[in-house]
Coordinates of C-alpha atoms in Angstrom, one line a residue:
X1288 CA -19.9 47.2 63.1
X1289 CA -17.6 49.0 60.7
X1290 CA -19.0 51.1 58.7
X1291 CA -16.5 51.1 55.7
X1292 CA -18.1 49.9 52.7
X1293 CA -17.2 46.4 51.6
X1294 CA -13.7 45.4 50.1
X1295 CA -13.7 44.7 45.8
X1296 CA -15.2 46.1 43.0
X1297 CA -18.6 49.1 43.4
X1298 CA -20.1 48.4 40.1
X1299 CA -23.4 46.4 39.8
X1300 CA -23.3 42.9 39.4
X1301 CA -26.4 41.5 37.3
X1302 CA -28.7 39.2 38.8
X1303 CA -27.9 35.5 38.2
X1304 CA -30.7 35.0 36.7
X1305 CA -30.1 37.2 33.7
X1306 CA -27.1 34.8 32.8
X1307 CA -24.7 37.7 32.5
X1308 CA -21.1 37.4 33.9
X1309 CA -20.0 40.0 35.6
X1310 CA -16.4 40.2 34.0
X1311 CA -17.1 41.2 30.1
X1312 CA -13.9 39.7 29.0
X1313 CA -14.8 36.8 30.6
X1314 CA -16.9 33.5 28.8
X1315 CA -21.1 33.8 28.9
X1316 CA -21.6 31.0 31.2
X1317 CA -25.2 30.4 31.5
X1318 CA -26.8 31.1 34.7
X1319 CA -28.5 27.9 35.0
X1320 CA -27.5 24.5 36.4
X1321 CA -25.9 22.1 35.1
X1322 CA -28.3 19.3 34.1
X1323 CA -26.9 15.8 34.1
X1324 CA -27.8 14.0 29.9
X1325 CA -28.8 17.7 28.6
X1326 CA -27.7 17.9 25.0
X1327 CA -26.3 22.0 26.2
X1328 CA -25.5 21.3 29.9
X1329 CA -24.8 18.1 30.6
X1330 CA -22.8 18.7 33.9
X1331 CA -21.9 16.3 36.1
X1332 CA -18.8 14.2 36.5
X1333 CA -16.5 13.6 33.5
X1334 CA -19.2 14.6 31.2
X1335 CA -18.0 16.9 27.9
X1336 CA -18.5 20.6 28.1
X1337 CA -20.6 21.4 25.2
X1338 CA -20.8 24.6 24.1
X1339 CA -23.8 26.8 24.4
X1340 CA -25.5 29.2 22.3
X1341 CA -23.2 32.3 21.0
X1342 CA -19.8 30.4 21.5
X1343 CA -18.1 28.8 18.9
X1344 CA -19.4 25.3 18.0
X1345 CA -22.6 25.3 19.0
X1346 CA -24.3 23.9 16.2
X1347 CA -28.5 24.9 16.3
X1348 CA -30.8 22.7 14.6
X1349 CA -32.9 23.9 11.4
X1350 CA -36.4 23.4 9.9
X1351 CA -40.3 23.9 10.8
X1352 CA -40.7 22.8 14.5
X1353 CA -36.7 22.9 15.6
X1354 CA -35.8 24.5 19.0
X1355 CA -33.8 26.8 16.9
X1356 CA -33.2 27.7 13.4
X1357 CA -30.4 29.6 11.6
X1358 CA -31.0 32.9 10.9
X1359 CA -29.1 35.2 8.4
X1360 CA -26.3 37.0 9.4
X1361 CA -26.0 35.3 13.1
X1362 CA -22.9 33.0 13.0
X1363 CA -24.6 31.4 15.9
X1364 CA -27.3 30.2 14.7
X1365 CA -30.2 31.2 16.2
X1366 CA -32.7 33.5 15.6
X1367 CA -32.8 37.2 15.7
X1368 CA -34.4 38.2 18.6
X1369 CA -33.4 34.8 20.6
X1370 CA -33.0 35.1 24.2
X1371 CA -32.7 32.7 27.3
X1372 CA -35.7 33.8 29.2
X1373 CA -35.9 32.8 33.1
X1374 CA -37.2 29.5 34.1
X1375 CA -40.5 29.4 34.1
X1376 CA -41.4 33.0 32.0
X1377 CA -43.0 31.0 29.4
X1378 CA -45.9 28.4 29.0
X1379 CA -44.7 25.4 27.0
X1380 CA -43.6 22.0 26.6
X1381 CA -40.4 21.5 29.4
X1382 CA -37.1 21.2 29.1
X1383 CA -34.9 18.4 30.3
X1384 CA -34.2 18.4 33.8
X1385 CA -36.5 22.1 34.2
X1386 CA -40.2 22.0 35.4
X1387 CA -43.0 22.3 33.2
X1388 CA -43.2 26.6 31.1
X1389 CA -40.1 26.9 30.9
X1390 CA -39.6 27.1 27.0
X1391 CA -36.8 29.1 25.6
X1392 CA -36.9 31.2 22.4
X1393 CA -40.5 32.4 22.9
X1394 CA -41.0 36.2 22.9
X1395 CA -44.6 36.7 24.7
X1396 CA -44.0 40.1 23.1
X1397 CA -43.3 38.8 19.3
X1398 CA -46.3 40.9 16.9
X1399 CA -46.6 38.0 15.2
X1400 CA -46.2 34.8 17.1
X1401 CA -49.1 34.2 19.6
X1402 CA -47.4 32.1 22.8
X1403 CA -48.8 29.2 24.1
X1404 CA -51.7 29.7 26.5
X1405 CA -52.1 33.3 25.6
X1406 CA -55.6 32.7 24.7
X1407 CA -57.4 34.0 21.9
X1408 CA -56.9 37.3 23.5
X1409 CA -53.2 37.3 22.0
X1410 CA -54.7 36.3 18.9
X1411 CA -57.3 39.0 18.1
X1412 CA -54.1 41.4 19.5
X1413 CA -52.0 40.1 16.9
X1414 CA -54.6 40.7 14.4
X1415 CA -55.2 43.9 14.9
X1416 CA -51.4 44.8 15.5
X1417 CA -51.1 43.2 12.2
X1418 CA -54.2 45.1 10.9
X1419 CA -52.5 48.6 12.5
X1420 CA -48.8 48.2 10.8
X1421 CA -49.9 46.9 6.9
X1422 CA -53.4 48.0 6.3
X1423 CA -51.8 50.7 3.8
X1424 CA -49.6 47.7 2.2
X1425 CA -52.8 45.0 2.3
X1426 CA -55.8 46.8 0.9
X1427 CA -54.7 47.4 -2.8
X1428 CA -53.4 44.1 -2.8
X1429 CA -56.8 42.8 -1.6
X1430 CA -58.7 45.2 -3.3
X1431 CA -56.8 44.1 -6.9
X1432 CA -56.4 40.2 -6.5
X1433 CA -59.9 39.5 -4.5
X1434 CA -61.7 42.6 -4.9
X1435 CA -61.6 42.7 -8.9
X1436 CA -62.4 39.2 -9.2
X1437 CA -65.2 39.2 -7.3
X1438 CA -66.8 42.1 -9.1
X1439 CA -66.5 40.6 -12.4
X1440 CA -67.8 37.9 -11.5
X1441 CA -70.8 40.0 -10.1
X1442 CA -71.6 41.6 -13.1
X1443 CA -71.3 38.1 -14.7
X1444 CA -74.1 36.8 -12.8
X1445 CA -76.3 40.3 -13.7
X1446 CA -75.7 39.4 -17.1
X1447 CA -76.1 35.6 -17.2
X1448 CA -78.2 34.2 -14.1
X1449 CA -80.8 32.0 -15.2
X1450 CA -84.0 33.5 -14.1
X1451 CA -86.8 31.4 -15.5
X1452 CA -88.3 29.4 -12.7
X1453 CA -90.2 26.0 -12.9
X1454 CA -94.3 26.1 -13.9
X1455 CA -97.1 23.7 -13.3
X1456 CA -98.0 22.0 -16.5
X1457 CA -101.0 20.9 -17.2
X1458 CA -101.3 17.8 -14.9
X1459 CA -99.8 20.0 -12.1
X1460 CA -96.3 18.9 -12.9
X1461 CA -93.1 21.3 -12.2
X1462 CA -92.2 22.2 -16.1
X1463 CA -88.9 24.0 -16.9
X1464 CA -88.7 27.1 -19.1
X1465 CA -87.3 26.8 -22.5
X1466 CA -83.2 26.9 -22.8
X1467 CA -82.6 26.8 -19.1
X1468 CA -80.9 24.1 -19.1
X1469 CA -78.8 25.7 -21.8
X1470 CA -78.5 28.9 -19.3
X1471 CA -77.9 27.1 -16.3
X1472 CA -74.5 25.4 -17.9
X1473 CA -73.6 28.8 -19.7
X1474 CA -73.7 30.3 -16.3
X1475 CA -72.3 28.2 -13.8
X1476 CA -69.3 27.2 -17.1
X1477 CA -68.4 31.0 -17.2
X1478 CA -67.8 31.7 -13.6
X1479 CA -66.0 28.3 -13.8
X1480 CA -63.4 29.6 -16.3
X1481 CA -63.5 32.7 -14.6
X1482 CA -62.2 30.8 -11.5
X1483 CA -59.3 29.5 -13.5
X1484 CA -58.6 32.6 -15.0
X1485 CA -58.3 34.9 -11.8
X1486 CA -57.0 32.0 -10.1
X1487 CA -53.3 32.8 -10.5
X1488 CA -53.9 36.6 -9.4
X1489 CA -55.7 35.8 -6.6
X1490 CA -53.2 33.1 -5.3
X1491 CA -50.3 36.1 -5.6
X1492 CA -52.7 38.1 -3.5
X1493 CA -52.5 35.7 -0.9
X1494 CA -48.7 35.3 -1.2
X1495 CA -48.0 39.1 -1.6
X1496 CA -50.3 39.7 1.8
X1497 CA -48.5 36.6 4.0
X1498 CA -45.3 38.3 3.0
X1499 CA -46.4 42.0 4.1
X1500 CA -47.6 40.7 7.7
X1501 CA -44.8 38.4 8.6
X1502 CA -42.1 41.1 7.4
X1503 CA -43.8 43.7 9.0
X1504 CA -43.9 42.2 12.2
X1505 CA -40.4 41.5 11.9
X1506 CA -39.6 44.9 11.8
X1507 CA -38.2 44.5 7.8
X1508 CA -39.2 46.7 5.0
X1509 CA -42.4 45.2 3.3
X1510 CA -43.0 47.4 0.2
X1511 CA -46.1 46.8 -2.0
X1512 CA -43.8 46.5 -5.0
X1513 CA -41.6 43.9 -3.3
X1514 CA -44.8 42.0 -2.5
X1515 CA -46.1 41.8 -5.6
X1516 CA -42.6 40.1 -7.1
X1517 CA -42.8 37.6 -4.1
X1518 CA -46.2 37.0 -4.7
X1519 CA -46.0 36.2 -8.3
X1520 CA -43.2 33.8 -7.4
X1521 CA -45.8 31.9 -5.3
X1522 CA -48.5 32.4 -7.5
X1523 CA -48.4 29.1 -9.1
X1524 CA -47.6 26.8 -7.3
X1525 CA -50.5 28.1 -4.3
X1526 CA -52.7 28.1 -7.4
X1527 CA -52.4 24.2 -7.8
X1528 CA -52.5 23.4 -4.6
X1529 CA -56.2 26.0 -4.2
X1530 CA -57.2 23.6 -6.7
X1531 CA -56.7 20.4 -5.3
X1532 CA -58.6 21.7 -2.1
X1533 CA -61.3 23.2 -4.1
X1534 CA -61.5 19.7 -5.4
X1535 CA -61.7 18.2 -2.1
X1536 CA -64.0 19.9 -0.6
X1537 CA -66.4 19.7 -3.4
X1538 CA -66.5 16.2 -3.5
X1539 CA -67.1 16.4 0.3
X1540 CA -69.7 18.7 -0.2
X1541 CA -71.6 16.3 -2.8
X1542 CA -71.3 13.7 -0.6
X1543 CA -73.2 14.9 2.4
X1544 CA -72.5 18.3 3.1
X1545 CA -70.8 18.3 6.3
X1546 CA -67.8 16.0 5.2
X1547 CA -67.3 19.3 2.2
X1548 CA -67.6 21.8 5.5
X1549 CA -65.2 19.9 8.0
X1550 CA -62.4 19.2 4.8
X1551 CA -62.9 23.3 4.6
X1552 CA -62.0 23.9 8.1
X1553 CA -59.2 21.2 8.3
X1554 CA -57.3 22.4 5.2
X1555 CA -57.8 25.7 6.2
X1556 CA -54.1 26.4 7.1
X1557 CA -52.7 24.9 3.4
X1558 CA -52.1 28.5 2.1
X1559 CA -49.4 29.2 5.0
X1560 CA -48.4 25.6 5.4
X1561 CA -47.3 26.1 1.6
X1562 CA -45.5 29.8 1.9
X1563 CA -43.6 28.8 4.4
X1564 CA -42.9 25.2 4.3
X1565 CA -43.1 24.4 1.3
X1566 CA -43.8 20.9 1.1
X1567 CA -46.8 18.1 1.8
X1568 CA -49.6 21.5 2.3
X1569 CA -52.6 19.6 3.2
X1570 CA -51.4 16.6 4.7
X1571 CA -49.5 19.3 6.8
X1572 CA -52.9 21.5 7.6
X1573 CA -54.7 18.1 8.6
X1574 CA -51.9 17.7 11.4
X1575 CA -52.0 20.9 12.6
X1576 CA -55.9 20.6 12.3
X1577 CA -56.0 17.6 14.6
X1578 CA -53.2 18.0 17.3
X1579 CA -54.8 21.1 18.5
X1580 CA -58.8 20.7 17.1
X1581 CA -60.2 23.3 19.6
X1582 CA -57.8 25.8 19.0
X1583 CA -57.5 25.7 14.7
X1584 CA -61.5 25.1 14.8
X1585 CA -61.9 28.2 16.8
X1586 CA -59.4 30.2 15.2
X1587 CA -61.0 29.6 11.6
X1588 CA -64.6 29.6 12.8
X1589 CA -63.7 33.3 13.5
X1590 CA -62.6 33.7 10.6
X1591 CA -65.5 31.9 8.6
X1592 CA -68.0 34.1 10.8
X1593 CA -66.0 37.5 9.3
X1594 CA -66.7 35.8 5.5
X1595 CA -70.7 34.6 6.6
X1596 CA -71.7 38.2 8.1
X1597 CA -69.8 39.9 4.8
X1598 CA -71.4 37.7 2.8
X1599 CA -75.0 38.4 3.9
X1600 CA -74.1 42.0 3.4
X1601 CA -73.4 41.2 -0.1
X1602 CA -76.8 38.8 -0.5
X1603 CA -78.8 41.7 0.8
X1604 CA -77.0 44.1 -1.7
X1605 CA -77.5 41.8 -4.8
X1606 CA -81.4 41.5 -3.4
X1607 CA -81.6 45.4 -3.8
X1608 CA -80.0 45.1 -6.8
X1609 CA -82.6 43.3 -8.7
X1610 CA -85.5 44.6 -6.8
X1611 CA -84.6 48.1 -7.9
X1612 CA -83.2 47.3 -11.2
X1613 CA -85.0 44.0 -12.1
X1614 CA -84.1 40.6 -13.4
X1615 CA -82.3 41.9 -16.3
X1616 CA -80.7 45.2 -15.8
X1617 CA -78.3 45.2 -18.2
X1618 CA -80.9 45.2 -21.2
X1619 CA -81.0 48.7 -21.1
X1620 CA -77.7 51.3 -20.3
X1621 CA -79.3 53.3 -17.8
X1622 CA -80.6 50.4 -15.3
X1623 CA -77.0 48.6 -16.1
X1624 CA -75.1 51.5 -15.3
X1625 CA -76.7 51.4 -11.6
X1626 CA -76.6 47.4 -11.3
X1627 CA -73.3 47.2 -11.6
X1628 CA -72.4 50.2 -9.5
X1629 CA -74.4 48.7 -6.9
X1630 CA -72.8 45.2 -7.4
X1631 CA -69.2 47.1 -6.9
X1632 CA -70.9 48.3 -3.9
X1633 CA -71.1 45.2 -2.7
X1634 CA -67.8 43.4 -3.1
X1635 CA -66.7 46.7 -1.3
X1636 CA -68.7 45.5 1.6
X1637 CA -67.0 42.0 1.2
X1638 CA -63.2 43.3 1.5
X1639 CA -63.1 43.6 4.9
X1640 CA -63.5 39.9 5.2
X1641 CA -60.7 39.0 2.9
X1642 CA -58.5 40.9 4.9
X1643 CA -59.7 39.9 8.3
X1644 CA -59.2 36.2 6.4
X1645 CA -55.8 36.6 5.4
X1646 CA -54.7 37.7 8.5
X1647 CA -56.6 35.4 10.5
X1648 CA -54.8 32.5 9.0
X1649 CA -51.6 33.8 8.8
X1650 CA -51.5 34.4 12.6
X1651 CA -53.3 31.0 13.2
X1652 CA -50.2 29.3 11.3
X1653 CA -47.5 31.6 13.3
X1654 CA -49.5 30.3 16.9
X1655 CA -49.5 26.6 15.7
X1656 CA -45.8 26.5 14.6
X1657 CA -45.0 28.1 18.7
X1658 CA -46.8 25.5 20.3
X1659 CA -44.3 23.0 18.4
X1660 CA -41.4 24.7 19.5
X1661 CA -39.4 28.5 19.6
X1662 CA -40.3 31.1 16.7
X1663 CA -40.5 34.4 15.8
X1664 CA -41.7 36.8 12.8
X1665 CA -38.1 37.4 12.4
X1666 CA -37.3 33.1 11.7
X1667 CA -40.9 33.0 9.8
X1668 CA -40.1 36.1 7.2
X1669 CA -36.5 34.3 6.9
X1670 CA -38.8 30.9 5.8
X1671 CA -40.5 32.7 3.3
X1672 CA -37.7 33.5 1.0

């Protein structure tokens, strides 16, 4: 046996796999084979060689739930970060003429994007990763468009609750104080037009945060400033649509309760579907509500159990409140001065929850638009504009 070391070039050849030619001058072949009717690789006998991704002419199809979609700056088309992983690295729907997980375009490591079947694991990761990079960015713009709201509308209710409560009459009949009906609709008609009125702030909030997160994770600078002017852009047209499902769910709440609580969860995604999509919100969060029902109701009941157990919090702080200060604390400066710093106490308590819900459903969306085909932060901060 000779021992002289084989004949032709030393250097390292790449695996096959990696889809790498050897030759740098020469064409990017792809590593795979030829599959006879594939759009990319057809192969076989007189059949056209397409071209493949990063040569010229390959044309990549665009919009929510394409394969691919264009990304700035990359002539071919694709998205930044888009790669050919190896058959099989990736749980999702298959390709023509490859078994079932192999799906290209998928980063398991994307900060943003949740892959198929990586559980709600990847999820609460994503969360937190999200949590980790923009907390800084998200809490004055939760603390200004949720948090303020919600404390003047705290210090509303201190100052115009009803508090008189039914009495037996005479014949043992319930009997209603004087002027509470007149207090009941003075009350519930303020926090109404307080609704309308923060309404537009709030729905920036929303905008400004979504924008934060996706940028962030796309490694992009995401400046609280910069959020704000997206945000406002936004602001209207989320506010509508919050309407129309504050709307529906009312009416399904009047009608029997549960119909109010499963419209909630169902529409659910309409903030994100609208951010990023732009069109057809709620008939869009139905869709993505129903084709993967476990998944979206687990996902939001998460989320809903973040807003119950803050919520409580709050209850039990607003219980304190009057028990210390009583039903009317703001007759006198001294005992208003503590309700309301109490009250502000409380929304406090309650910010967590907005955040944990804005993030929640933002990386709910990202998961449901990867189980309908190959995306990244980097394509979803593109969508956002």
């Amino acid at each position: 046996m000779s021992d002289q070391p084989p004949s032709g070039s030393t250097e390292p050849v790449p695996p096959a796999s990696s889809g790498v030619p050897a030759d740098p001058a020469a064409p990017w072949q792809p590593a795979y084979p030829p599959v006879p009717g594939h759009p990319i690789y057809p192969g076989g006998p007189g059949q056209p060689a397409y071209p493949v991704p990063g040569q010229p002419g390959f044309a990549a199809p665009s919009g929510p739930g394409q394969p691919w979609g264009p990304y700035p700056g990359d002539p071919a088309g694709h998205p930044q970060g888009w790669v050919w992983p190896a058959p099989g690295a990736y749980p999702g729907q298959p390709m023509p003429g490859y078994g079932y997980g192999w799906y290209p375009g998928l980063d398991p490591g994307d900060p943003l994007v949740t892959p198929p079947q990586a559980g709600v694991g990847g999820w609460f990761a994503r969360c937190s990763g999200a949590l980790r990079r923009g907390w800084r960015q998200l809490l004055p713009i939760v603390l200004i468009t949720q948090g303020v709201p919600a404390a003047v509308i705290a210090v509303v209710s201190l100052a115009l609750a009803p508090t008189g409560q039914p009495v037996a009459g005479p014949d043992g009949t319930p009997v209603l104080p004087d002027g509470y009906f007149t207090d009941f609709f003075a009350f519930y008609g303020v926090l109404i037009l307080a609704a309308l009125m923060f309404g537009p702030l709030q729905s920036a909030g929303w905008a400004a945060g979504a924008w934060v997160i996706t940028r962030q994770a796309a490694g992009e600078p995401a400046g609280v400033g910069a959020a704000w002017r997206y945000g406002w852009r936004r602001a209207l047209g989320l506010w509508g649509w919050t309407i129309v499902v504050t709307l529906l769910i009312t009416v399904g709440v009047c009608a029997c309760v549960l119909p109010g609580v499963y419209a909630a969860f169902a529409v659910a995604l309409f903030g994100p579907v609208y951010l990023f999509e732009r069109q057809e919100p709620i008939s869009r969060a139905f869709r993505l509500f129903h084709q993967r029902f476990g998944m979206v109701l687990g996902r939001v009941a998460l989320v809903v159990a973040a807003l119950f157990v803050a919520t409580l919090l709050n209850g039990v702080v607003e219980t304190v409140n009057r028990l210390i200060f009583g039903e009317h604390p703001l007759n006198a400066p001294g005992t208003g001065a503590g309700a309301v710093l109490l009250a502000v106490a409380g929304i406090l308590l309650v910010t967590p929850a907005y955040l944990a819900q804005l993030i929640g459903l933002v990386v709910t969306y990202a998961e449901q638009r990867a189980h309908e085909g190959p995306v990244n932060a980097a394509r979803l901060a593109a969508e956002l504009g």
